[in-house]
Amino acid sequence: MTDSADVLEDVGAFTADQVEILSTQRVEPEWLRTQRKEGYRVFAETPMPDTRPEEWRYTPIRELLDLGSLRLSGERPAITDADQLPAELSRLIGAGGESAGQIVQVGASVVQRELSEEPTSQGVIFTSLEQAVREHPELVQRHLATAAGPGEGKFAAQNTAFWTGGTFLYVPAHVRVALPIRSFRWIDEVSSSLFGRTLVVAEEFAEVALVDELASGDFHAPTYSNGATEIVAGEGAKVTYVALQRFGRGVRHLTTDRLVPGRDAQITTVYVALGSDVTRADIQCSLQAPGAHADMLGLYIAEGTQHLDHETLQDHIAPHASSNLLFKGALMDKGRSVFRGLIRVHPKAQRTNAYQTNRNLILSPGARADSLPNLEIAADDVRCSHAATAGQLDEEELFYLQSRGIRYIEAMRLVISGFFGEVLEQLELDGVRQELIRAIEAKLYATRQER
Amino acid sequence: MAEPLVKIVDLHAEVAEDGTEILRGVNLEVKEGEIHAIMGPNGSGKSTLAKVISGHPAYEVTEGDVLFRGESILDMEPDDRARAGIFLAFQYPVEIPGVSIANFLRTSLNSHRDEDIDIFDFQDLLISKMEMLGMDPAFAERSVNDGFSGGEKKRNEILQLAMLEPTLAVMDETDSGLDIDALKIVSAGINQVKQEHQNDMSVLLITHYQRMLNYITPDFVHVMLAGRVVRSGGPELALALEEKGYEWAKELSLA
Ligand SMILES: Nc1ncnc2c1ncn2[C@@H]1O[C@H](COP(=O)(O)OP(=O)(O)OP(=O)(O)O)[C@@H](O)[C@H]1O
Ligand SMILES: [Mg+2]
């Protein structure tokens, strides 16, 4: 390993000076400036991974992402009128269904935010992360970048240095927010870089659901999204987090997400990857407290030459915790997916229940799914399993549907939607589930898959 | 009526994958409104005939023809045949995980129509047909055949028949796996749909046993053996078969 990697690599717009400027413009407290600089240091010193490390073997990030060709997103003024939003974004927001609050980030800035009266009066905080730093500095400092910080790799470090806007959700103890809360992030400039960041803190026995929607139009040149999400659930809390990614062509989307359920807490995540040219989602759940439970769900559809990569870790540190992962994907044209999942059970994590399943539907001869489930178990009293499958559409199912008059393409869509049904039926929020079903069907209808 | 609804002429079909011949010259005519029963021992090619009529891609027709209203349907896709009015109740209905019966039936019904059915009209229609078949309306939300008992699957086939109202209903061993009560309900369901349509619906009933024919009286009975129809007659043929067994039919066919 040469130490010249950082010299050779073009960091383009991502300079140390930019970090200073960004922090100064926002009049940030010293701890945050220090945190950003530490993030920058790790980002700059960590070479761009090649395909030698196992976790990058199937996603040649050096070829897929050229940081030198990118610039930072511009600032956007706050808007008061929905008409001022990009039309496509307005449509997405409108289709989103009922919510208790919403936040909209365009480029570098959060441009709109609202939270309904009831949660506001109950002490729920839902603002941009920037605003939360100003208004609730101790609360933010206690959690920000503690789980998805510079230690989590080059890209998490880059996000730590460059995040702007952001989403902060705090739910006080014993407060239950009945309706989901929504956060939209929209990229509006070609070759720009969106560094979104989400921090959710739910105190003891709080209950909340957040839907992060990532989207953009199509771009003719590489455009960048690098996100990070931290979810901290206190004792007995119940947090649902849905990430719906519908970026357009040209987007390279990376995200580093960390889930930390407390004692008897329950975190449910649903990752839906439909858009972008390249997606790389690194999702880890750290089960550090007894009784903690995580349901990690995911579904993805790759068409054209889309490359969608999910890396997951169910890290069982405490005894009596459980986690259940189910990711399902459909691949068509020359679409590719990578799923690398690890269940790691530490020596003290007795009575762990951990399951992991990845199933793929290969719909075209040129499509490919690499699936690498793994177990690393150092405790003896555990129940763990993993499974991975790749299969084609069942001709008998298609014939059955066709024999009822349903056209082949329509039959295919039904069977694929049904395949994803197993994932979606685990989501308790009916409105969000309906929205995800519509998003998936829209994607399936948009593809020109021929027999 | 000069032209039969279905005319099967010297039909030969093989398994597309390996060329094994299964149908070896089937001849059969079904006129409008008629009920025909096809009987025959295991492996004689009854289901294959049914699937070839519906256009299953696993089989290749090497000789002969299937005419529906005087036109060959062999070049039609299975979904085109279904929309033309051909319905197959499967011997082994297929499970479609994650697709609800309601969604499935609405999609099928809409595929048969120029304009989508109103969602409330659909609900009313579905519930009335389910009631007729003694089915719990909650069933409509279950995934198609997924985890259904044998009897439930068969009942679900009849529900589809009742919803889609075909001109030709091919019923492949709809009676197998049914207890006596379920058999009565299912037979009554078929009879009712048939009665509502009279001459607009013909039925090809594949069965091993006389017991279903006690409820649904066929106009004609055919015996299939080794890929051919070897004998045809009236309802009395089924009774004779029940009494004397297929060995008798085999001897007849050799004679
Ligand atoms: N797809 C296939 N591939 C290979 N062999 C097949 C295929 N389909 C049918 N066969 C064979 O063709 C013969 C006829 O099968 P078919 O299912 O038509 O019989 P059947 O009369 O319906 O029998 P049963 O009364 O048991 O339902 C059998 O020997 C069967 O194994
Ligand atoms: Mg059969």
XYZ file of C-alpha atoms in Angstrom, chain A residues 113-402:
290
model
C -40.768 21.973 7.120
C -43.952 21.359 9.017
C -45.136 19.309 11.950
C -48.776 19.026 12.937
C -50.063 20.426 16.196
C -50.481 17.301 18.242
C -46.917 15.978 18.081
C -45.599 19.527 18.462
C -47.525 19.953 21.705
C -46.261 16.567 22.893
C -42.703 17.751 22.577
C -41.795 16.036 19.335
C -38.987 17.859 17.544
C -38.894 17.609 13.783
C -36.614 20.091 12.071
C -33.667 20.238 9.761
C -30.547 18.906 11.413
C -28.976 22.344 10.968
C -31.781 23.973 12.925
C -31.593 21.282 15.590
C -27.896 22.042 16.052
C -28.856 25.653 16.779
C -31.877 24.942 18.946
C -31.028 21.680 20.706
C -27.243 21.472 20.627
C -26.812 19.056 23.581
C -29.353 16.629 22.235
C -27.764 16.600 18.809
C -24.227 16.434 20.123
C -25.072 13.404 22.237
C -26.007 11.363 19.172
C -24.765 12.910 15.938
C -22.177 10.817 14.104
C -21.809 8.473 17.057
C -23.025 5.495 15.040
C -22.537 6.630 11.437
C -19.417 8.733 11.896
C -15.923 8.854 10.418
C -15.101 5.402 11.801
C -17.541 3.792 9.384
C -15.463 4.264 6.260
C -14.504 6.804 3.667
C -18.022 7.674 2.605
C -19.497 7.965 6.086
C -16.534 10.208 6.873
C -17.219 12.320 3.795
C -20.824 12.725 4.826
C -19.775 13.683 8.357
C -17.639 16.444 6.863
C -20.066 17.746 4.254
C -23.650 17.103 5.353
C -26.036 20.026 5.076
C -29.765 20.441 5.658
C -30.596 17.084 7.150
C -33.493 15.676 9.102
C -33.769 15.555 12.868
C -36.578 13.724 14.608
C -36.846 13.525 18.371
C -39.717 11.796 20.152
C -39.955 12.201 23.936
C -40.571 9.263 26.234
C -43.996 7.590 26.004
C -45.128 9.724 23.080
C -46.695 7.881 20.209
C -46.900 9.598 16.837
C -49.697 7.825 15.033
C -49.139 9.037 11.479
C -45.858 8.629 9.658
C -43.518 11.579 9.270
C -41.982 12.240 5.882
C -38.698 13.586 4.706
C -38.032 14.322 1.031
C -34.638 14.879 -0.533
C -34.386 16.058 -4.081
C -31.362 16.602 -6.305
C -31.984 19.353 -8.832
C -28.570 19.902 -10.450
C -26.495 17.671 -12.666
C -23.060 16.740 -11.273
C -23.997 18.045 -7.839
C -23.559 16.221 -4.543
C -26.273 15.844 -1.957
C -25.057 15.002 1.522
C -28.238 14.162 3.383
C -28.236 13.077 6.984
C -31.017 11.743 9.172
C -30.938 11.449 12.939
C -33.851 9.842 14.759
C -33.893 9.702 18.537
C -36.853 7.975 20.177
C -36.861 7.982 23.972
C -38.260 5.202 26.177
C -41.497 3.681 24.900
C -41.866 6.294 22.193
C -43.352 5.227 18.881
C -42.758 6.825 15.497
C -42.344 6.129 11.792
C -40.188 8.137 9.424
C -40.224 7.807 5.650
C -37.146 9.165 3.885
C -37.804 9.689 0.205
C -34.874 10.261 -2.094
C -35.558 11.298 -5.650
C -34.490 13.321 -8.656
C -35.029 13.621 -12.373
C -32.697 11.934 -14.874
C -29.197 13.361 -15.381
C -26.935 13.045 -18.409
C -23.795 13.036 -16.245
C -22.825 11.433 -12.950
C -24.516 13.059 -9.990
C -23.919 12.145 -6.381
C -25.810 11.377 -3.230
C -24.004 10.376 -0.064
C -26.303 9.908 2.897
C -26.110 8.763 6.476
C -28.845 7.731 8.869
C -28.720 7.081 12.590
C -31.645 5.653 14.476
C -31.462 5.449 18.216
C -34.392 3.793 19.965
C -34.609 3.954 23.760
C -35.967 1.227 26.001
C -39.193 -0.257 24.666
C -39.383 2.275 21.854
C -40.768 1.338 18.467
C -39.299 3.005 15.400
C -40.127 2.321 11.782
C -37.821 3.736 9.148
C -38.592 3.522 5.452
C -36.082 4.628 2.837
C -37.669 4.945 -0.585
C -35.019 5.653 -3.186
C -36.196 6.801 -6.599
C -33.258 8.741 -7.971
C -33.086 9.275 -11.712
C -30.498 8.165 -14.224
C -26.949 9.246 -13.589
C -27.150 9.219 -9.804
C -24.621 7.376 -7.703
C -26.136 6.918 -4.294
C -24.216 5.764 -1.255
C -25.568 5.587 2.231
C -24.253 4.512 5.608
C -27.067 3.691 7.999
C -26.808 2.602 11.604
C -29.610 1.296 13.785
C -29.310 1.118 17.527
C -32.312 -0.390 19.313
C -32.209 -0.205 23.123
C -33.520 -2.702 25.646
C -36.769 -4.284 24.401
C -36.862 -1.703 21.634
C -38.016 -2.546 18.168
C -36.685 -1.056 14.960
C -38.229 -1.913 11.600
C -36.504 -0.702 8.470
C -37.640 -1.002 4.880
C -35.173 -0.159 2.133
C -36.755 0.223 -1.248
C -34.231 0.816 -4.035
C -35.817 1.540 -7.390
C -33.782 4.329 -8.944
C -30.204 5.531 -9.510
C -27.472 4.082 -11.721
C -25.547 2.821 -8.725
C -26.724 2.345 -5.181
C -24.580 1.179 -2.339
C -26.369 0.939 0.990
C -24.367 -0.082 4.017
C -26.860 -0.895 6.748
C -25.914 -2.129 10.188
C -27.936 -2.882 13.238
C -26.160 -3.018 16.536
C -28.100 -5.072 19.072
C -26.405 -3.918 22.250
C -29.253 -4.347 24.700
C -31.180 -7.436 25.808
C -34.599 -7.802 24.251
C -33.776 -5.525 21.355
C -35.385 -6.503 18.077
C -34.833 -5.464 14.502
C -36.813 -6.281 11.387
C -34.683 -5.345 8.423
C -36.615 -5.455 5.200
C -35.589 -4.516 1.723
C -36.625 -4.742 -1.864
C -35.013 -3.611 -5.049
C -35.630 -3.662 -8.766
C -32.739 -3.190 -11.174
C -33.262 -2.714 -14.908
C -31.148 -1.373 -17.745
C -27.638 -1.350 -16.325
C -28.585 -0.421 -12.771
C -26.306 -1.721 -10.044
C -27.836 -2.008 -6.586
C -25.682 -3.157 -3.686
C -26.847 -3.784 -0.124
C -24.417 -4.641 2.631
C -25.981 -5.563 5.927
C -24.812 -6.471 9.401
C -26.932 -7.842 12.219
C -24.495 -7.357 15.053
C -25.605 -9.275 18.129
C -23.703 -8.021 21.131
C -26.239 -8.466 23.932
C -28.040 -11.681 24.874
C -31.760 -12.236 24.252
C -31.941 -9.992 21.223
C -33.390 -10.887 17.863
C -33.181 -9.743 14.296
C -34.921 -10.774 11.155
C -33.767 -9.707 7.740
C -35.570 -10.205 4.443
C -34.358 -8.593 1.218
C -35.953 -9.402 -2.112
C -34.964 -8.211 -5.544
C -36.013 -8.429 -9.171
C -33.384 -8.019 -11.872
C -34.081 -7.388 -15.514
C -32.188 -6.383 -18.663
C -28.585 -6.138 -17.547
C -29.534 -5.088 -14.038
C -27.347 -6.296 -11.211
C -27.690 -6.633 -7.516
C -25.306 -7.445 -4.750
C -26.439 -8.553 -1.336
C -23.816 -9.210 1.294
C -25.253 -9.912 4.684
C -23.608 -10.917 7.905
C -25.090 -12.129 11.157
C -22.434 -11.729 13.811
C -23.091 -13.139 17.246
C -20.638 -12.106 19.949
C -19.624 -14.557 22.700
C -21.937 -13.004 25.289
C -24.954 -12.856 23.000
C -26.612 -16.070 24.192
C -30.225 -16.744 23.261
C -29.901 -14.762 20.077
C -32.466 -15.317 17.342
C -31.218 -14.037 14.030
C -32.420 -14.775 10.546
C -31.402 -13.563 7.166
C -32.965 -14.224 3.788
C -32.214 -12.828 0.368
C -34.307 -13.866 -2.619
C -33.852 -12.754 -6.178
C -35.928 -13.056 -9.299
C -33.830 -13.078 -12.433
C -36.022 -11.875 -15.261
C -33.571 -11.605 -18.151
C -30.630 -13.715 -19.236
C -28.308 -10.695 -18.903
C -29.354 -9.870 -15.344
C -27.349 -10.985 -12.373
C -27.715 -11.255 -8.615
C -24.762 -11.877 -6.345
C -25.896 -12.992 -2.958
C -23.483 -13.613 -0.120
C -25.132 -14.378 3.191
C -22.826 -15.116 6.070
C -22.845 -16.190 9.700
C -20.180 -15.569 12.312
C -21.264 -17.100 15.571
C -19.268 -17.082 18.789
C -22.061 -18.029 21.206
C -23.441 -21.551 21.536
C -27.038 -21.064 22.570
C -28.438 -19.294 19.534
C -30.883 -19.786 16.724
C -29.605 -18.410 13.460
C -30.183 -19.147 9.833
C -29.483 -17.669 6.481
C -30.770 -18.379 3.023
C -30.253 -17.022 -0.424
C -32.027 -17.944 -3.616
C -32.106 -16.823 -7.190
C -34.841 -18.060 -9.437
C -36.803 -17.262 -12.512
C -40.447 -16.539 -12.905
C -42.447 -19.709 -12.578
C -43.886 -20.588 -15.995
C -46.782 -22.437 -14.377
C -47.773 -19.310 -12.463
C -47.639 -17.242 -15.624
C -49.662 -19.812 -17.558
C -52.274 -19.926 -14.835
C -52.699 -16.161 -14.979
C -52.678 -16.141 -18.769
